[in-house]
XYZ file of N, CA, C and O in Angstrom:
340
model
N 10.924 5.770 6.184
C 9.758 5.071 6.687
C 8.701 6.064 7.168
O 7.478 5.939 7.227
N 9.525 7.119 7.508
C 8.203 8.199 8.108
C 7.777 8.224 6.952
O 6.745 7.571 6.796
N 8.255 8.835 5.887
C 7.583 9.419 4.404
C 6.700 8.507 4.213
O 5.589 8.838 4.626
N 6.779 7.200 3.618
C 5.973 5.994 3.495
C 4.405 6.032 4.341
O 3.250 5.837 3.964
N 5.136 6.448 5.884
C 3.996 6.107 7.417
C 3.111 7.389 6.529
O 1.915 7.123 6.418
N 3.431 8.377 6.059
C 2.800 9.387 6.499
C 2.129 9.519 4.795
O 1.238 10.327 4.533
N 2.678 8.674 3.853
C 1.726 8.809 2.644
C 0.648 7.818 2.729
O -0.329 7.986 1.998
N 0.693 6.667 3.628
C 0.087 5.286 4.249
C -1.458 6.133 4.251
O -2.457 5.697 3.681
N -1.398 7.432 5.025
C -2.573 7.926 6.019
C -3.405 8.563 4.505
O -2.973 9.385 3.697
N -4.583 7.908 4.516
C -5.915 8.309 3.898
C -5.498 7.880 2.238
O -6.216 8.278 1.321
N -4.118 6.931 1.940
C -4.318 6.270 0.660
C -5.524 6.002 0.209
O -6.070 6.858 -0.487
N -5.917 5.294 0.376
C -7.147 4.128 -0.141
C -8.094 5.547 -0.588
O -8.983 5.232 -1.379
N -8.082 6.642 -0.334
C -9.022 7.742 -0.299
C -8.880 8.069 -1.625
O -9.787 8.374 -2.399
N -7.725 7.995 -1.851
C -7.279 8.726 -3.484
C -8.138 8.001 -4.419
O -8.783 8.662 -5.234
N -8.232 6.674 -4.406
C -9.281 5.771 -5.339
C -11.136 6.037 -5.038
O -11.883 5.066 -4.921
N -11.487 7.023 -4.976
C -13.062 6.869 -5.068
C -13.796 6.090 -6.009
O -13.142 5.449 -6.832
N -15.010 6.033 -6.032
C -15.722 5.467 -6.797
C -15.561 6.156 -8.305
O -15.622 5.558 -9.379
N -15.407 7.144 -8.156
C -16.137 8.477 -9.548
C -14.480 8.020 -9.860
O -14.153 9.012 -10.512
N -13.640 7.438 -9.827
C -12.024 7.525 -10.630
C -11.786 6.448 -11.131
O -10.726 6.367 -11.751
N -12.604 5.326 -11.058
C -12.295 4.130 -11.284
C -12.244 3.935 -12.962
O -11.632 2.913 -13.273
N -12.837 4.817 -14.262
C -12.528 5.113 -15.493
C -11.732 6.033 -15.508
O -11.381 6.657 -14.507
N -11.360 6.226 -16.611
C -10.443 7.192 -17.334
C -9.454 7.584 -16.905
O -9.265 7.646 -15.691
N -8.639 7.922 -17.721
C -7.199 8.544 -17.382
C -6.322 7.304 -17.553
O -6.751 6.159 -17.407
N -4.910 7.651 -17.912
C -4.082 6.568 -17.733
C -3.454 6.039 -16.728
O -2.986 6.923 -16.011
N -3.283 5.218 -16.436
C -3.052 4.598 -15.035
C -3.127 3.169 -14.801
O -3.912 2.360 -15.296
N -2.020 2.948 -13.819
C -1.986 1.607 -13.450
C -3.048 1.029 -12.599
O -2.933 -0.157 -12.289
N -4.096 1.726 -12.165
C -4.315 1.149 -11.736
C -5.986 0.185 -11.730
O -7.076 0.458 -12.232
N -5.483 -1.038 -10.883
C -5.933 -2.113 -11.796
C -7.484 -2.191 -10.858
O -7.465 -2.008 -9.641
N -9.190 -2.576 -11.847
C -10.168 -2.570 -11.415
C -10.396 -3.147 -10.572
O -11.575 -3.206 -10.224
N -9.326 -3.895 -9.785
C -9.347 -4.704 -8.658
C -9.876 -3.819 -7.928
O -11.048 -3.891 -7.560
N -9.038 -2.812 -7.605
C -9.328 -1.697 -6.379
C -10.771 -1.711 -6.191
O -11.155 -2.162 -5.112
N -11.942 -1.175 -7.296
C -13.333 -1.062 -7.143
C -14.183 -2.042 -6.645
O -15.198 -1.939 -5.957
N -13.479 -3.223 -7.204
C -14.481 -4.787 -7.209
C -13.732 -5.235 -6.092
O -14.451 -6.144 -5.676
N -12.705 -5.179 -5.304
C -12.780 -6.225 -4.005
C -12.003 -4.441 -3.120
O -10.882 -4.438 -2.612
N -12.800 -3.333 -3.148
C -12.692 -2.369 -2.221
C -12.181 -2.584 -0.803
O -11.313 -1.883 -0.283
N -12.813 -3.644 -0.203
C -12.518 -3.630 1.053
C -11.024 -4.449 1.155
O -10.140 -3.955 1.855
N -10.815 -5.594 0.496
C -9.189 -6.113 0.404
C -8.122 -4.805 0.154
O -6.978 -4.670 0.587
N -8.741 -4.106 -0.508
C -8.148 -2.880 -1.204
C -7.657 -2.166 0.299
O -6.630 -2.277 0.969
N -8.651 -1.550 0.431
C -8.620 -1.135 2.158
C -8.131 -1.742 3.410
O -7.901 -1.232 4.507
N -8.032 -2.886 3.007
C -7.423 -3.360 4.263
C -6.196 -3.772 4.269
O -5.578 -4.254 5.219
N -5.635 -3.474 2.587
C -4.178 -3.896 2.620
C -3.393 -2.313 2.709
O -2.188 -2.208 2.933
N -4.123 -1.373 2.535
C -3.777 -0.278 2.372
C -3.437 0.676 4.228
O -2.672 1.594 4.527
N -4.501 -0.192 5.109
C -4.351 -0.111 6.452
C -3.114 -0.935 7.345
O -2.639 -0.489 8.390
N -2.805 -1.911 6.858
C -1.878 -2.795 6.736
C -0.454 -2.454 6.197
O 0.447 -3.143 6.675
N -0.129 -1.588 5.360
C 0.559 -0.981 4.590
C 0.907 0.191 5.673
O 2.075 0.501 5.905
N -0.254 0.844 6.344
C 0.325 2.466 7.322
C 1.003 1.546 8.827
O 2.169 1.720 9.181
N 0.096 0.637 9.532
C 1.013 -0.318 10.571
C 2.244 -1.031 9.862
O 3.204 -1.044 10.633
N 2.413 -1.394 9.119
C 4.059 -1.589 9.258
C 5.173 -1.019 8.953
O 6.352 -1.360 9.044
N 4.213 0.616 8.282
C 5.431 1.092 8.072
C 5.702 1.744 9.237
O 6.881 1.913 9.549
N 4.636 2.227 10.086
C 4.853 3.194 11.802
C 5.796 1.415 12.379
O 6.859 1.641 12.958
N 5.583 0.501 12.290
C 6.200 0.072 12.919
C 7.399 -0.394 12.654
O 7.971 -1.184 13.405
N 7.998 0.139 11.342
C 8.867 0.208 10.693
C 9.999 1.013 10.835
O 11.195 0.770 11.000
N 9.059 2.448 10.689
C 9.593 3.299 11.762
C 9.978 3.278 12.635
O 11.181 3.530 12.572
N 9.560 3.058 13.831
C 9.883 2.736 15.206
C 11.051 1.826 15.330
O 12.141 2.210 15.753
N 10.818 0.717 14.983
C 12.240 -0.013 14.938
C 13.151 0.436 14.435
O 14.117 0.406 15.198
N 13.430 0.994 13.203
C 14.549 1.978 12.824
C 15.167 2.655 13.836
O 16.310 2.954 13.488
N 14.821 3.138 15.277
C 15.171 4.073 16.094
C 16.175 3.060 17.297
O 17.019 3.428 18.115
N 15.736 1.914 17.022
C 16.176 0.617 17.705
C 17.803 0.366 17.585
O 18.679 0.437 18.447
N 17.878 -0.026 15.882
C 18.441 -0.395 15.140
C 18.595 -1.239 13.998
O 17.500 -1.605 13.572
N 19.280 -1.546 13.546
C 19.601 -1.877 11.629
C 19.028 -3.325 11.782
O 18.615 -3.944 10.801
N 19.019 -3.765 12.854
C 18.349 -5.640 12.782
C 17.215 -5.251 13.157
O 16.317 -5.839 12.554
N 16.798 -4.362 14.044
C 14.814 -4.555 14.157
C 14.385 -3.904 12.956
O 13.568 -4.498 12.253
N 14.874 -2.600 12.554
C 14.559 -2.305 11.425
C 14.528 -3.559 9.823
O 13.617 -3.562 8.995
N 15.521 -4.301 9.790
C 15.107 -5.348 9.024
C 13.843 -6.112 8.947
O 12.991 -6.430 8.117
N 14.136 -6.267 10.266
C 12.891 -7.513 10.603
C 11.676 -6.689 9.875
O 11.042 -6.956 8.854
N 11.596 -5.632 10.747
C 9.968 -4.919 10.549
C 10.193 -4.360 9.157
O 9.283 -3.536 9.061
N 10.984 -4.326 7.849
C 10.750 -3.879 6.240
C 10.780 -4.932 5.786
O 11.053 -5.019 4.589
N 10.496 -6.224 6.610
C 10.386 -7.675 5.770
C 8.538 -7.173 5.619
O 8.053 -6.972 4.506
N 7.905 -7.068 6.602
C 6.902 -6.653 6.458
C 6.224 -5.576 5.723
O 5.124 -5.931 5.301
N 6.585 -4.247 5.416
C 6.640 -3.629 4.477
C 6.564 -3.669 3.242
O 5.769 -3.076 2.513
N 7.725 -4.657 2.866
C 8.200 -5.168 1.704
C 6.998 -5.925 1.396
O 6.237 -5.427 0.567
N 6.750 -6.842 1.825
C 5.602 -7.606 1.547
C 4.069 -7.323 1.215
O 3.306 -7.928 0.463
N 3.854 -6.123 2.081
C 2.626 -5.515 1.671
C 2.624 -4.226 0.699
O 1.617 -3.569 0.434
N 3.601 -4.042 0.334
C 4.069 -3.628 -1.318
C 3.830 -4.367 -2.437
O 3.054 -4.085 -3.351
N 4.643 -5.483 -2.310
C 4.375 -6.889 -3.275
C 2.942 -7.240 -3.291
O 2.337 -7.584 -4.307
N 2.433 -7.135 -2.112
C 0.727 -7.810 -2.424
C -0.114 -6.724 -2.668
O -1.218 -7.043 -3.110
N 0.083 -5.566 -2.512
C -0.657 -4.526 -3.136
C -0.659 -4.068 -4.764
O -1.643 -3.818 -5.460
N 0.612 -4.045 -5.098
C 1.349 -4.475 -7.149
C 1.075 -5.223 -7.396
O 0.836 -5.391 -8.591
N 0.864 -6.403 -6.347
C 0.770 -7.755 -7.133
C -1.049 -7.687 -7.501
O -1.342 -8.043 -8.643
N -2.151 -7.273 -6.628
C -2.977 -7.251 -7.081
C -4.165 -6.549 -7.208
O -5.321 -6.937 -7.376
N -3.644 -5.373 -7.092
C -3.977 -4.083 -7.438
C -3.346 -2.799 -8.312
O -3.460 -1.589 -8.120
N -2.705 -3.474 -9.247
C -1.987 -2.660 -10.215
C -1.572 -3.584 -11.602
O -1.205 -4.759 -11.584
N -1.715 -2.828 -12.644
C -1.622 -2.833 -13.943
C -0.280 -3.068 -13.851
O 0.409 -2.439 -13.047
N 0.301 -4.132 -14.784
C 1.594 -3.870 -15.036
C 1.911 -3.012 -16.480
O 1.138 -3.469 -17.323
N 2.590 -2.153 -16.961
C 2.349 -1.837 -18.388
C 4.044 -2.059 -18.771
O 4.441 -1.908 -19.926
């Protein structure tokens, strides 16, 4: 979850404007055209995994609870911001 927390920080950065052609890649023009959903699931994505983290230190049931959340903002980020190929 740290790894995750700590790739979370300045994602959304990797997608600029100037990358949105070329190259192969999944990923889908959503990112450009609804940017800010983009961004805010991507901010959403670094809080649950720090708090993902944190519960891990708890134990194996808070840690569940809090990668239900995780999990989910994985799924809605693939689900609509990525190419399936």
């Amino acid at each position: 979850m740290r790894v995750m927390n700590s790739s979370a920080a300045g994602f959304s950065s990797l997608f600029p404007e100037s990358s949105k052609t070329g190259g192969d890649t999944e990923a889908a023009p959503k990112i450009w055209e609804d940017k800010a959903g983009f961004d805010k699931l991507t901010a959403e994505f670094q809080e649950a995994s720090a708090a993902a983290a944190k519960a891990a230190k708890a134990g194996e049931g808070d840690f569940k609870a809090a990668f239900g959340a995780v999990a989910k903002n994985c799924k809605a980020c693939h689900q609509d911001f990525r190419i399936k190929k």
